[in-house]
Amino acid sequence: MDFLFNNIYYIGSFGLIFIGLFILMTKHNLIKMIIGLNIMDTGINLLFITIGYVRKATAPIFSKPDLNPQNMVDPVVQALILTAIVIGLAVLAMGLSLSIRIYQFYGTLDIRKIKEQKW
Amino acid sequence: MVNPVFLIIVPLGFAFSIPLFSLISRKIVKFIPPLSMLFNFIVSIGLMPVVLNKPVVISLGGFPPPFCISLFVGPVGILFSALIALVGFLVSIYGINYIKDGDRYHILYLLLLTGATGVVLTGDIFNLFVFYEILCISSYALVSYLGEKPAVESSVKYLIQGSIGSSFVLIGIALLYGKFGTLNMADIAKNINSVSQMYLFLPLILFITGFGIEAAIFPLNAWLPDAHSSAPSTISAILSGIAIKIGLYGIARIIFTIFGISSILYFLLLLGLLTLLIGELSAFSQKNIKRMLAYSSIGQMGLILFAISLATLHSIEGGLFQIITHAFSKSLLFLAAGCMIYKTGTMEISSFEGIGREMPLTSLGFTIGAFSLIGLPPFMGFGSKFLIISSILEKGGALFVLFAGIVLLGTVIEGAYFFKIIQVLYFKKRKSEESVKLQKVPVSALIPMFILVILIITIGIYPGIVSGILKGASSELLNKVQYINNALGR
């Protein structure tokens, strides 16, 4: 129980990553696959935040005089995540606009039925 | 000495100011990519002697190295950035008349090259990811640029596989940051031995898988033939010439500099050989010329991965030389194939019968590119393949002789399918009843091919031009301690 309490965020983030991977591997609908990608991205973002998280700590802004570095969370990961979210958004937008095109061409989003290109 | 930051800033700035330029005049937009790539090439060449003497480390933001975002401009970085700039410059000249419309193409093209340059110059692992994503996203968009049915489909495939790859890289970065609390590659490399090997295994595998998707290593190469064959020819040239090399650069940097692990090298050696054989064998049976060239790229990637994971000074030198050879030859091949496709309106090899008489210069370019890739003596490929084979034999032992045999077998297969095309080009009579769309190939398309031919022959005859930078680069990759000391400023 103690293990669960200490590592709950890690478990959650890896859970999200594996859910995303599972969706990508089992679903054949393009929109669902893109949703899977996004769930995976969210999991990674949560993983980053968890790495920098300190229990009962606050943001590293020197607003109060008695705030010492032990009670601050790591601000670097939050800056990284801001970038990663933007990148994820770009991939999402690109993927969705391509799926619109795919639907116009083929009338379906099922990746098994889209087989113009063959090995 | 120009500050190396400009190698990234100038193309990035030009990329985003293209819409502004197009407000002034729509004619000048297409001259911006060649201009900024020419600038990059001149700066990279100018920096080369400085960097060979001592790597240049730029810390952005004014903090000392482990804390800032730093650029590490070593021999490897400057070699790659000069190569990117040169190939980018030549292909963009080709694109002046090849691409009919649109600022979007030129913006994305410059962004792709910016991303590639950033990946090879950065010394910060998260920045590496960001630049890598810039490269990937712009190549997804460029593959589907023409908006045709096959292009959109292969772009979606590429997008899904590529983003899984970059997500893996990001997870790897998260795990490393969690353990070491730093993003500077040299700082991570310094402390890498302080944690147990068990912990490093997961990030290492994630990095290799993630970069391996972009580098098209064997089980991860499903996207490449589709994407490279359905993109516009200029983009195929850039993707084959540059983008996939960036994945290999990532793998080399991760293994040699950051992790310094040698036990995984045998695994990569075998993967490289498998990739080589499978790529070449699949190329042999193709009927579509661009698909054949794409599969041949997979085979070449396998060869380069094999050479790099032998991890001796000579073999890495050979691998890097092969990277240069492949970048020049494959972009020449794609550009020449682009001209032929433009003229005949189809990609089937059988429809190029007798085109050698109608387009003598283009066919000559194609032939020289093919000869160079096979490794025939007066051309550049001979030197690089010779270096790789001799470095395998230097290792000694029956196993390595076998490996050398497999590499030569790959070369023989490569020769077989390239000679097949060359035979179709020159020695088959054109079927007269077929009506050919006679479209003139513009002169601006011939100039870059001519320059590439000159480069291939010149470097083939005098390999000494590149040997200095290759030696510096391979010793930078192998000498981890030196890298750490240089990057942290000691």
Coordinates of C-alpha atoms in Angstrom, one line a residue:
Chain A
M1 CA 0.0 0.0 0.0
D2 CA 2.9 2.3 0.8
F3 CA 4.5 1.5 -2.5
L4 CA 1.2 2.5 -4.3
F5 CA 1.0 5.7 -2.3
N6 CA 4.6 6.7 -3.1
N7 CA 4.5 5.8 -6.8
I8 CA 0.9 6.6 -7.7
Y9 CA 1.8 9.3 -10.2
Y10 CA 4.4 7.1 -11.9
I11 CA 2.0 4.2 -12.2
G12 CA -0.6 6.6 -13.6
S13 CA 1.6 8.1 -16.2
F14 CA 3.0 4.8 -17.4
G15 CA -0.6 3.5 -17.4
L16 CA -1.5 6.3 -19.8
I17 CA 1.5 5.6 -22.0
F18 CA 0.6 1.9 -22.2
I19 CA -3.1 2.7 -22.9
G20 CA -2.0 4.9 -25.7
L21 CA 0.3 2.2 -27.2
F22 CA -2.5 -0.4 -26.8
I23 CA -4.9 1.8 -28.7
L24 CA -2.3 2.3 -31.4
M25 CA -1.7 -1.4 -31.8
T26 CA -5.3 -2.6 -31.7
K27 CA -7.5 0.0 -33.3
H28 CA -7.8 0.4 -37.0
N29 CA -9.7 3.7 -37.2
L30 CA -7.4 6.6 -37.9
I31 CA -9.1 9.0 -35.5
K32 CA -8.9 6.5 -32.7
M33 CA -5.2 6.0 -33.5
I34 CA -4.6 9.7 -33.3
I35 CA -6.5 9.8 -30.0
G36 CA -4.2 7.0 -28.8
L37 CA -1.2 9.1 -29.8
N38 CA -2.5 11.9 -27.8
I39 CA -3.2 9.8 -24.7
M40 CA 0.4 8.6 -24.9
D41 CA 1.6 12.2 -25.2
T42 CA -0.5 13.1 -22.1
G43 CA 1.1 10.2 -20.3
I44 CA 4.6 11.4 -21.1
N45 CA 3.7 14.9 -20.0
L46 CA 2.5 13.5 -16.7
L47 CA 5.7 11.5 -16.3
F48 CA 7.7 14.6 -16.7
I49 CA 5.7 16.6 -14.2
T50 CA 5.9 13.6 -11.8
I51 CA 9.7 13.6 -12.0
G52 CA 9.9 17.3 -11.0
Y53 CA 7.1 17.0 -8.3
V54 CA 7.8 17.4 -4.6
R55 CA 5.0 16.6 -2.2
K56 CA 3.5 19.7 -0.5
A57 CA 5.9 22.0 -2.3
T58 CA 5.0 25.2 -4.2
A59 CA 6.1 27.0 -7.3
P60 CA 9.6 28.4 -7.3
I61 CA 8.6 32.1 -7.1
F62 CA 10.2 34.0 -4.3
S63 CA 6.9 35.5 -3.1
K64 CA 7.3 34.7 0.5
P65 CA 10.5 35.5 2.4
D66 CA 10.7 32.2 4.3
L67 CA 10.5 30.0 1.2
N68 CA 13.5 27.8 0.8
P69 CA 14.6 25.6 -2.1
Q70 CA 13.5 22.4 -0.4
N71 CA 9.9 23.4 -0.7
M72 CA 9.9 24.1 -4.4
V73 CA 9.0 21.9 -7.3
D74 CA 11.4 21.6 -10.3
P75 CA 10.5 24.4 -12.7
V76 CA 12.6 22.9 -15.6
V77 CA 10.2 20.1 -16.3
Q78 CA 7.3 22.4 -16.5
A79 CA 9.1 24.5 -19.1
L80 CA 9.9 21.3 -21.0
I81 CA 6.3 20.2 -20.9
L82 CA 5.1 23.5 -22.3
T83 CA 7.2 22.8 -25.4
A84 CA 6.2 19.2 -25.6
I85 CA 2.5 20.1 -25.4
V86 CA 2.9 22.5 -28.4
I87 CA 4.7 19.8 -30.4
G88 CA 2.0 17.3 -29.5
L89 CA -0.6 19.9 -30.7
A90 CA 1.2 20.3 -34.0
V91 CA 1.3 16.5 -34.6
L92 CA -2.4 16.3 -33.7
A93 CA -3.4 19.1 -36.1
M94 CA -1.3 17.5 -38.9
G95 CA -2.8 14.1 -38.3
L96 CA -6.4 15.3 -38.2
S97 CA -6.0 17.4 -41.3
L98 CA -4.5 14.4 -43.1
S99 CA -7.4 12.2 -41.9
I100 CA -9.9 14.7 -43.4
R101 CA -8.0 14.3 -46.7
I102 CA -8.0 10.5 -46.4
Y103 CA -11.7 10.5 -45.8
Q104 CA -12.3 12.6 -48.9
F105 CA -10.3 10.2 -51.0
Y106 CA -11.3 6.8 -49.7
G107 CA -14.6 7.4 -47.9
T108 CA -13.4 5.5 -44.9
L109 CA -11.0 5.9 -42.0
D110 CA -10.3 2.2 -41.6
I111 CA -6.5 1.8 -42.1
R112 CA -7.0 -1.8 -43.3
K113 CA -9.0 -0.6 -46.2
I114 CA -6.6 2.0 -47.3
K115 CA -4.1 0.0 -49.4
E116 CA -3.0 2.1 -52.3
Q117 CA 0.6 1.6 -51.4
K118 CA 1.8 -1.9 -51.1
W119 CA 5.0 -3.4 -50.0
Chain B
M1 CA 34.6 33.5 -37.0
V2 CA 30.8 33.7 -37.2
N3 CA 28.9 32.6 -34.3
P4 CA 27.5 29.1 -35.0
V5 CA 24.1 30.2 -33.6
F6 CA 23.5 31.8 -37.0
L7 CA 23.5 28.4 -38.6
I8 CA 20.1 27.8 -36.9
I9 CA 18.8 31.4 -36.7
V10 CA 19.2 32.4 -40.3
P11 CA 17.2 29.5 -41.9
L12 CA 14.6 29.7 -39.1
G13 CA 14.2 33.5 -39.5
F14 CA 14.0 33.2 -43.3
A15 CA 11.4 30.4 -43.0
F16 CA 9.0 32.5 -41.0
S17 CA 9.6 35.7 -42.9
I18 CA 8.7 34.1 -46.3
P19 CA 5.0 35.1 -46.0
L20 CA 6.2 38.7 -45.6
F21 CA 8.5 38.5 -48.6
S22 CA 5.6 37.1 -50.6
L23 CA 3.7 40.2 -49.8
I24 CA 6.4 42.2 -51.6
S25 CA 6.8 40.0 -54.5
R26 CA 5.9 36.4 -55.2
K27 CA 8.9 36.0 -57.5
I28 CA 11.6 36.4 -54.8
V29 CA 10.2 33.8 -52.4
K30 CA 11.8 30.8 -54.2
F31 CA 15.2 32.3 -54.1
I32 CA 15.2 32.5 -50.3
P33 CA 15.9 28.9 -49.5
P34 CA 19.0 28.7 -51.8
L35 CA 20.2 32.0 -50.4
S36 CA 20.0 30.9 -46.7
M37 CA 21.5 27.5 -47.4
L38 CA 24.4 29.1 -49.3
F39 CA 25.0 31.2 -46.2
N40 CA 24.9 28.1 -44.0
F41 CA 27.3 26.3 -46.2
I42 CA 29.8 29.2 -46.3
V43 CA 29.6 29.6 -42.5
S44 CA 30.1 25.9 -41.9
I45 CA 33.1 25.7 -44.2
G46 CA 34.5 28.8 -42.6
L47 CA 34.1 27.2 -39.1
M48 CA 35.7 23.9 -40.1
P49 CA 39.3 24.7 -39.4
V50 CA 38.4 26.4 -36.1
V51 CA 36.3 23.5 -35.0
L52 CA 38.9 20.9 -36.0
N53 CA 41.4 22.7 -33.8
K54 CA 39.0 22.9 -30.8
P55 CA 35.2 22.4 -30.7
V56 CA 33.3 25.6 -30.2
V57 CA 30.8 25.6 -27.3
I58 CA 28.2 28.3 -27.3
S59 CA 26.1 28.8 -24.1
L60 CA 22.9 30.6 -24.7
G61 CA 21.4 32.7 -22.0
G62 CA 24.7 33.4 -20.3
F63 CA 24.9 30.6 -17.7
P64 CA 27.9 28.3 -17.6
P65 CA 27.5 25.0 -19.5
P66 CA 25.7 22.4 -17.4
F67 CA 22.8 24.8 -16.7
C68 CA 22.3 26.6 -20.0
I69 CA 21.1 25.5 -23.4
S70 CA 24.3 24.9 -25.2
L71 CA 25.4 24.4 -28.7
F72 CA 28.3 21.9 -29.1
V73 CA 29.9 22.5 -32.5
G74 CA 32.3 19.7 -32.9
P75 CA 33.7 18.1 -36.1
V76 CA 30.7 15.7 -36.3
G77 CA 28.3 18.7 -36.0
I78 CA 30.1 20.8 -38.5
L79 CA 30.5 17.9 -41.0
F80 CA 26.8 17.2 -40.9
S81 CA 25.8 20.9 -41.0
A82 CA 28.0 21.5 -44.1
L83 CA 26.5 18.4 -45.7
I84 CA 22.9 19.5 -44.9
A85 CA 23.6 23.0 -46.2
L86 CA 25.2 21.8 -49.4
V87 CA 22.6 19.2 -50.3
G88 CA 19.8 21.6 -49.2
F89 CA 21.3 24.4 -51.4
L90 CA 21.6 22.2 -54.5
V91 CA 18.1 20.7 -54.1
S92 CA 16.5 24.1 -53.6
I93 CA 18.1 25.3 -56.8
Y94 CA 16.4 22.3 -58.5
G95 CA 13.2 23.3 -56.8
I96 CA 13.1 26.8 -58.2
N97 CA 11.3 25.7 -61.3
Y98 CA 10.2 22.3 -60.2
I99 CA 7.8 23.5 -57.5
K100 CA 5.2 25.6 -59.3
D101 CA 3.3 27.2 -56.5
G102 CA 3.2 28.1 -52.9
D103 CA 5.1 29.7 -50.1
R104 CA 4.2 26.7 -47.9
Y105 CA 6.7 24.4 -49.7
H106 CA 9.6 26.8 -49.1
I107 CA 8.7 27.5 -45.5
L108 CA 8.5 23.8 -44.7
Y109 CA 11.6 23.1 -46.7
L110 CA 13.6 25.6 -44.7
L111 CA 12.1 24.3 -41.4
L112 CA 13.2 20.8 -42.3
L113 CA 16.7 21.9 -42.9
T114 CA 16.7 24.0 -39.7
G115 CA 15.6 21.0 -37.7
A116 CA 18.3 18.9 -39.2
T117 CA 21.0 21.5 -38.5
G118 CA 19.7 22.0 -35.0
V119 CA 19.8 18.3 -34.1
V120 CA 23.4 17.9 -35.1
L121 CA 24.7 21.1 -33.4
T122 CA 22.9 21.0 -30.1
G123 CA 24.5 19.9 -26.9
D124 CA 21.3 19.7 -25.0
I125 CA 19.2 16.5 -25.1
F126 CA 15.8 18.2 -24.9
N127 CA 16.7 20.6 -27.6
L128 CA 17.7 17.7 -29.7
F129 CA 14.2 16.4 -29.3
V130 CA 12.6 19.7 -30.2
F131 CA 14.7 20.1 -33.4
Y132 CA 14.1 16.5 -34.2
E133 CA 10.4 17.1 -34.0
I134 CA 10.7 20.2 -36.2
L135 CA 12.4 18.0 -38.8
C136 CA 9.8 15.2 -38.5
I137 CA 6.7 17.4 -38.6
S138 CA 7.8 19.3 -41.6
S139 CA 8.7 16.1 -43.4
Y140 CA 5.2 14.7 -42.7
A141 CA 3.8 17.8 -44.2
L142 CA 6.1 17.8 -47.2
V143 CA 5.5 14.2 -48.1
S144 CA 1.8 15.0 -48.5
Y145 CA 2.6 18.4 -50.2
L146 CA 1.1 17.5 -53.6
G147 CA -2.1 16.2 -51.9
E148 CA -2.4 13.2 -54.1
K149 CA -4.0 9.9 -53.0
P150 CA -0.8 7.9 -52.4
A151 CA 1.0 10.8 -50.9
V152 CA -1.6 11.5 -48.2
E153 CA -1.8 7.8 -47.3
S154 CA 1.9 7.4 -46.9
S155 CA 2.1 10.7 -45.0
V156 CA -0.4 9.4 -42.5
K157 CA 1.6 6.2 -42.1
Y158 CA 4.8 8.1 -41.6
L159 CA 3.1 10.5 -39.1
I160 CA 1.8 7.7 -36.9
Q161 CA 5.1 5.7 -36.9
G162 CA 7.2 8.8 -36.6
S163 CA 5.3 10.2 -33.7
I164 CA 5.5 6.9 -31.8
G165 CA 9.2 7.1 -32.4
S166 CA 9.6 10.6 -31.1
S167 CA 7.3 9.8 -28.1
F168 CA 9.8 7.0 -27.2
V169 CA 12.7 9.4 -27.4
L170 CA 10.8 11.8 -25.1
I171 CA 10.2 9.0 -22.6
G172 CA 13.9 8.2 -22.7
I173 CA 14.7 11.8 -22.0
A174 CA 12.3 11.9 -19.1
L175 CA 13.9 8.8 -17.6
L176 CA 17.4 10.3 -18.0
Y177 CA 16.3 13.6 -16.5
G178 CA 14.7 11.8 -13.6
K179 CA 18.0 10.1 -12.8
F180 CA 20.5 12.7 -13.5
G181 CA 18.6 16.0 -13.1
T182 CA 20.3 17.6 -16.1
L183 CA 19.7 17.9 -19.8
N184 CA 23.2 18.7 -20.9
M185 CA 24.5 15.7 -22.9
A186 CA 28.1 16.0 -21.6
D187 CA 26.8 16.3 -18.0
I188 CA 24.7 13.1 -18.4
A189 CA 27.7 11.4 -20.0
K190 CA 29.9 12.3 -17.1
N191 CA 27.6 10.8 -14.5
I192 CA 26.4 7.8 -16.5
N193 CA 28.6 5.3 -14.7
S194 CA 27.2 6.3 -11.3
V195 CA 24.0 4.4 -11.8
S196 CA 23.4 0.7 -12.4
Q197 CA 23.3 -0.7 -15.9
M198 CA 19.9 -2.1 -15.3
Y199 CA 18.5 1.4 -15.0
L200 CA 20.1 2.5 -18.2
F201 CA 18.7 -0.3 -20.3
L202 CA 15.2 1.0 -20.7
P203 CA 16.2 4.6 -21.9
L204 CA 18.8 3.1 -24.2
I205 CA 16.3 0.8 -25.9
L206 CA 13.7 3.7 -26.1
F207 CA 16.3 6.0 -27.7
I208 CA 17.4 3.3 -30.2
T209 CA 13.8 2.5 -31.2
G210 CA 12.8 6.1 -31.4
F211 CA 15.7 7.2 -33.6
G212 CA 15.7 3.9 -35.4
I213 CA 12.2 4.7 -36.8
E214 CA 13.6 7.8 -38.5
A215 CA 16.8 6.0 -39.6
A216 CA 14.7 3.1 -41.1
I217 CA 16.5 0.3 -39.4
F218 CA 15.1 -3.0 -40.4
P219 CA 12.0 -3.9 -38.4
L220 CA 11.1 -0.2 -38.2
N221 CA 11.3 0.8 -41.9
A222 CA 7.7 0.2 -43.1
W223 CA 7.1 3.9 -43.7
L224 CA 10.1 4.7 -45.8
P225 CA 9.4 3.2 -49.2
D226 CA 5.9 4.7 -49.3
A227 CA 6.9 8.1 -48.0
H228 CA 10.0 8.5 -50.2
S229 CA 8.3 7.2 -53.4
S230 CA 5.2 9.4 -53.2
A231 CA 6.8 12.7 -52.1
P232 CA 7.8 15.2 -54.7
S233 CA 11.2 14.4 -56.1
T234 CA 13.0 17.2 -54.4
I235 CA 11.6 16.1 -51.1
S236 CA 12.6 12.5 -51.8
A237 CA 16.1 13.7 -52.4
I238 CA 16.2 15.6 -49.1
L239 CA 14.5 12.9 -47.1
S240 CA 16.9 10.2 -48.5
G241 CA 19.9 12.4 -48.5
I242 CA 19.5 14.1 -45.1
A243 CA 16.5 13.3 -42.9
I244 CA 17.2 9.6 -42.4
K245 CA 20.9 10.4 -41.6
I246 CA 19.7 12.5 -38.7
G247 CA 18.2 9.4 -37.1
L248 CA 21.6 7.6 -37.4
Y249 CA 23.3 10.6 -36.0
G250 CA 21.0 10.4 -33.0
I251 CA 21.8 6.7 -32.5
A252 CA 25.5 7.3 -32.8
R253 CA 25.5 10.2 -30.4
I254 CA 23.4 8.3 -27.8
I255 CA 25.5 5.2 -27.9
F256 CA 29.0 6.6 -28.1
T257 CA 28.8 9.8 -26.3
I258 CA 26.0 9.7 -23.8
F259 CA 25.9 6.0 -22.8
G260 CA 29.3 4.9 -23.9
I261 CA 28.0 1.3 -24.0
S262 CA 29.7 -1.2 -26.2
S263 CA 27.7 -4.3 -25.4
I264 CA 24.8 -3.3 -27.6
L265 CA 27.1 -2.8 -30.6
Y266 CA 26.9 -6.4 -31.7
F267 CA 23.1 -6.3 -31.7
L268 CA 23.3 -3.1 -33.9
L269 CA 25.9 -4.8 -36.1
L270 CA 23.5 -7.6 -36.9
L271 CA 20.6 -5.2 -37.4
G272 CA 22.7 -3.3 -39.8
L273 CA 23.5 -6.4 -41.9
L274 CA 19.9 -7.5 -41.9
T275 CA 18.8 -4.0 -43.0
L276 CA 21.4 -4.0 -45.7
L277 CA 20.3 -7.4 -47.1
I278 CA 16.6 -6.8 -46.8
G279 CA 16.8 -3.3 -48.3
E280 CA 18.8 -4.4 -51.3
L281 CA 16.8 -7.6 -51.9
S282 CA 13.5 -5.6 -51.8
A283 CA 15.0 -3.0 -54.2
F284 CA 15.9 -5.7 -56.7
S285 CA 12.3 -6.6 -57.3
Q286 CA 10.8 -3.2 -57.7
K287 CA 9.2 -1.9 -60.9
N288 CA 8.7 1.7 -59.7
I289 CA 11.9 3.7 -59.9
K290 CA 11.4 5.9 -56.9
R291 CA 10.4 2.9 -54.8
M292 CA 13.6 1.1 -55.9
L293 CA 15.7 4.1 -54.9
A294 CA 13.9 4.2 -51.5
Y295 CA 14.6 0.6 -50.8
S296 CA 18.2 1.1 -51.9
S297 CA 18.3 3.9 -49.2
I298 CA 17.3 1.4 -46.6
G299 CA 20.1 -0.9 -47.7
Q300 CA 22.6 1.9 -47.5
M301 CA 21.4 2.9 -44.0
G302 CA 22.1 -0.7 -43.0
L303 CA 25.6 -0.5 -44.3
I304 CA 26.2 2.8 -42.5
L305 CA 24.8 1.5 -39.3
F306 CA 27.0 -1.6 -39.6
A307 CA 30.1 0.5 -40.2
I308 CA 29.4 2.9 -37.3
S309 CA 28.6 0.0 -34.9
L310 CA 32.0 -1.6 -35.6
A311 CA 33.3 1.2 -33.4
T312 CA 36.9 1.5 -34.6
L313 CA 38.4 4.8 -35.8
H314 CA 38.5 3.6 -39.4
S315 CA 35.1 2.1 -39.6
I316 CA 33.4 5.2 -38.2
E317 CA 35.4 7.2 -40.7
G318 CA 34.1 4.9 -43.4
G319 CA 30.6 5.1 -42.1
L320 CA 30.7 8.9 -42.1
F321 CA 32.3 8.9 -45.6
Q322 CA 29.5 6.6 -46.7
I323 CA 27.0 9.1 -45.3
I324 CA 28.5 11.8 -47.5
T325 CA 28.5 9.5 -50.5
H326 CA 25.0 8.4 -50.0
A327 CA 23.8 12.0 -49.5
F328 CA 25.3 13.2 -52.8
S329 CA 24.6 10.1 -54.9
K330 CA 21.1 9.4 -53.7
S331 CA 20.0 13.1 -54.1
L332 CA 21.6 13.0 -57.6
L333 CA 19.7 9.8 -58.4
F334 CA 16.4 11.2 -57.1
L335 CA 16.8 14.5 -58.9
A336 CA 17.7 12.7 -62.2
A337 CA 14.7 10.3 -61.7
G338 CA 12.6 13.4 -61.0
C339 CA 13.6 14.8 -64.4
M340 CA 12.8 11.5 -66.2
I341 CA 9.4 11.3 -64.4
Y342 CA 8.7 14.9 -65.3
K343 CA 9.4 14.1 -68.9
T344 CA 7.6 10.8 -69.3
G345 CA 4.9 11.3 -66.7
T346 CA 5.3 7.9 -65.1
M347 CA 7.4 6.2 -62.6
E348 CA 7.5 2.7 -64.2
I349 CA 11.1 1.7 -65.1
S350 CA 9.9 0.0 -68.3
S351 CA 8.7 3.3 -69.7
F352 CA 12.2 4.8 -69.5
E353 CA 13.4 2.7 -72.4
G354 CA 15.7 4.5 -74.7
I355 CA 15.5 7.7 -72.7
G356 CA 19.3 7.9 -72.7
R357 CA 19.3 9.2 -76.2
E358 CA 16.6 11.8 -75.5
M359 CA 18.0 13.1 -72.3
P360 CA 21.7 12.4 -72.4
L361 CA 22.7 14.7 -69.6
T362 CA 20.1 13.5 -67.1
S363 CA 20.9 9.9 -67.9
L364 CA 24.6 10.5 -67.5
G365 CA 23.9 12.0 -64.1
F366 CA 21.8 9.0 -63.1
T367 CA 24.5 6.6 -64.3
I368 CA 27.2 8.4 -62.3
G369 CA 25.1 8.5 -59.2
A370 CA 24.4 4.8 -59.6
F371 CA 28.1 3.9 -60.2
S372 CA 29.1 6.0 -57.2
L373 CA 26.5 4.2 -54.9
I374 CA 27.7 0.8 -56.2
G375 CA 31.3 1.8 -55.5
L376 CA 33.0 1.8 -58.8
P377 CA 36.5 3.2 -58.7
P378 CA 36.7 6.7 -60.1
F379 CA 33.7 7.9 -58.1
M380 CA 33.2 8.7 -54.5
G381 CA 31.5 5.5 -53.4
F382 CA 34.7 3.5 -54.0
G383 CA 36.6 5.3 -51.3
S384 CA 33.9 4.9 -48.7
K385 CA 33.1 1.3 -49.4
F386 CA 36.8 0.5 -49.5
L387 CA 37.3 2.1 -46.1
I388 CA 34.4 0.1 -44.6
I389 CA 35.6 -3.2 -46.1
S390 CA 39.2 -2.7 -45.0
S391 CA 38.1 -1.7 -41.5
I392 CA 36.1 -4.9 -41.2
L393 CA 39.1 -7.0 -42.3
E394 CA 41.3 -5.0 -39.8
K395 CA 39.2 -6.5 -37.0
G396 CA 40.3 -10.0 -38.1
G397 CA 38.7 -13.3 -37.3
A398 CA 36.4 -15.6 -39.4
L399 CA 33.2 -13.8 -38.3
F400 CA 34.3 -10.5 -39.6
V401 CA 35.4 -12.0 -42.9
L402 CA 31.9 -13.4 -43.2
F403 CA 30.5 -9.9 -42.5
A404 CA 32.7 -8.5 -45.2
G405 CA 31.4 -11.1 -47.5
I406 CA 27.8 -10.2 -46.7
V407 CA 28.5 -6.5 -47.3
L408 CA 30.0 -7.3 -50.7
L409 CA 27.0 -9.5 -51.5
G410 CA 24.8 -6.5 -50.8
T411 CA 27.0 -4.4 -53.1
V412 CA 26.6 -7.1 -55.8
I413 CA 22.8 -7.0 -55.5
E414 CA 22.9 -3.2 -55.6
G415 CA 25.0 -3.4 -58.8
A416 CA 22.5 -5.8 -60.3
Y417 CA 19.5 -3.6 -60.0
F418 CA 21.3 -0.4 -60.9
F419 CA 22.8 -2.0 -64.1
K420 CA 19.3 -3.2 -64.9
I421 CA 18.1 0.4 -65.0
I422 CA 21.1 1.7 -66.9
Q423 CA 20.6 -1.0 -69.5
V424 CA 16.9 0.1 -69.9
L425 CA 18.1 3.7 -70.2
Y426 CA 20.7 3.2 -72.9
F427 CA 20.4 -0.2 -74.6
K428 CA 16.6 -0.6 -75.2
K429 CA 14.8 0.8 -78.2
R430 CA 12.0 3.2 -77.5
K431 CA 8.6 1.9 -78.5
S432 CA 7.7 4.3 -81.2
E433 CA 3.9 4.1 -81.1
E434 CA 3.8 5.5 -77.5
S435 CA 3.2 9.1 -77.5
V436 CA 5.5 10.9 -75.1
K437 CA 4.6 14.1 -73.4
L438 CA 7.5 16.3 -74.5
Q439 CA 8.1 18.6 -71.6
K440 CA 11.3 20.5 -71.6
V441 CA 13.3 20.0 -68.4
P442 CA 14.4 23.5 -67.2
V443 CA 18.0 24.4 -67.0
S444 CA 17.8 25.2 -63.3
A445 CA 17.2 21.5 -62.8
L446 CA 20.4 20.5 -64.7
I447 CA 22.8 22.8 -62.8
P448 CA 22.5 21.1 -59.3
M449 CA 22.9 17.7 -61.0
F450 CA 26.0 18.9 -62.8
I451 CA 27.5 20.2 -59.5
L452 CA 26.7 16.9 -57.8
V453 CA 28.4 15.0 -60.6
I454 CA 31.5 17.3 -60.3
L455 CA 31.5 16.8 -56.5
I456 CA 31.2 13.0 -56.8
I457 CA 34.1 12.8 -59.2
T458 CA 36.3 15.3 -57.5
I459 CA 36.0 13.7 -54.0
G460 CA 36.3 10.3 -55.7
I461 CA 39.7 11.2 -57.1
Y462 CA 40.9 13.3 -54.2
P463 CA 39.4 11.8 -51.0
G464 CA 41.9 13.9 -49.1
I465 CA 39.4 16.9 -49.3
V466 CA 37.2 15.3 -46.7
S467 CA 39.6 13.0 -44.9
G468 CA 40.6 15.6 -42.3
I469 CA 37.1 16.3 -41.1
L470 CA 36.3 12.6 -41.2
K471 CA 39.2 11.8 -38.9
G472 CA 38.2 14.6 -36.5
A473 CA 34.6 13.4 -36.5
S474 CA 35.3 9.8 -35.9
S475 CA 37.7 10.6 -33.0
E476 CA 35.1 12.9 -31.5
L477 CA 32.5 10.1 -31.5
L478 CA 34.9 7.6 -30.0
N479 CA 36.6 9.9 -27.5
K480 CA 34.0 10.4 -24.9
V481 CA 36.2 12.0 -22.2
Q482 CA 37.4 14.7 -24.7
Y483 CA 33.8 15.5 -25.5
I484 CA 32.9 15.9 -21.9
N485 CA 35.9 18.1 -21.2
N486 CA 35.3 20.3 -24.2
A487 CA 31.5 20.7 -23.6
L488 CA 31.9 21.5 -20.0
G489 CA 34.7 23.9 -20.7
R490 CA 37.6 22.4 -18.9

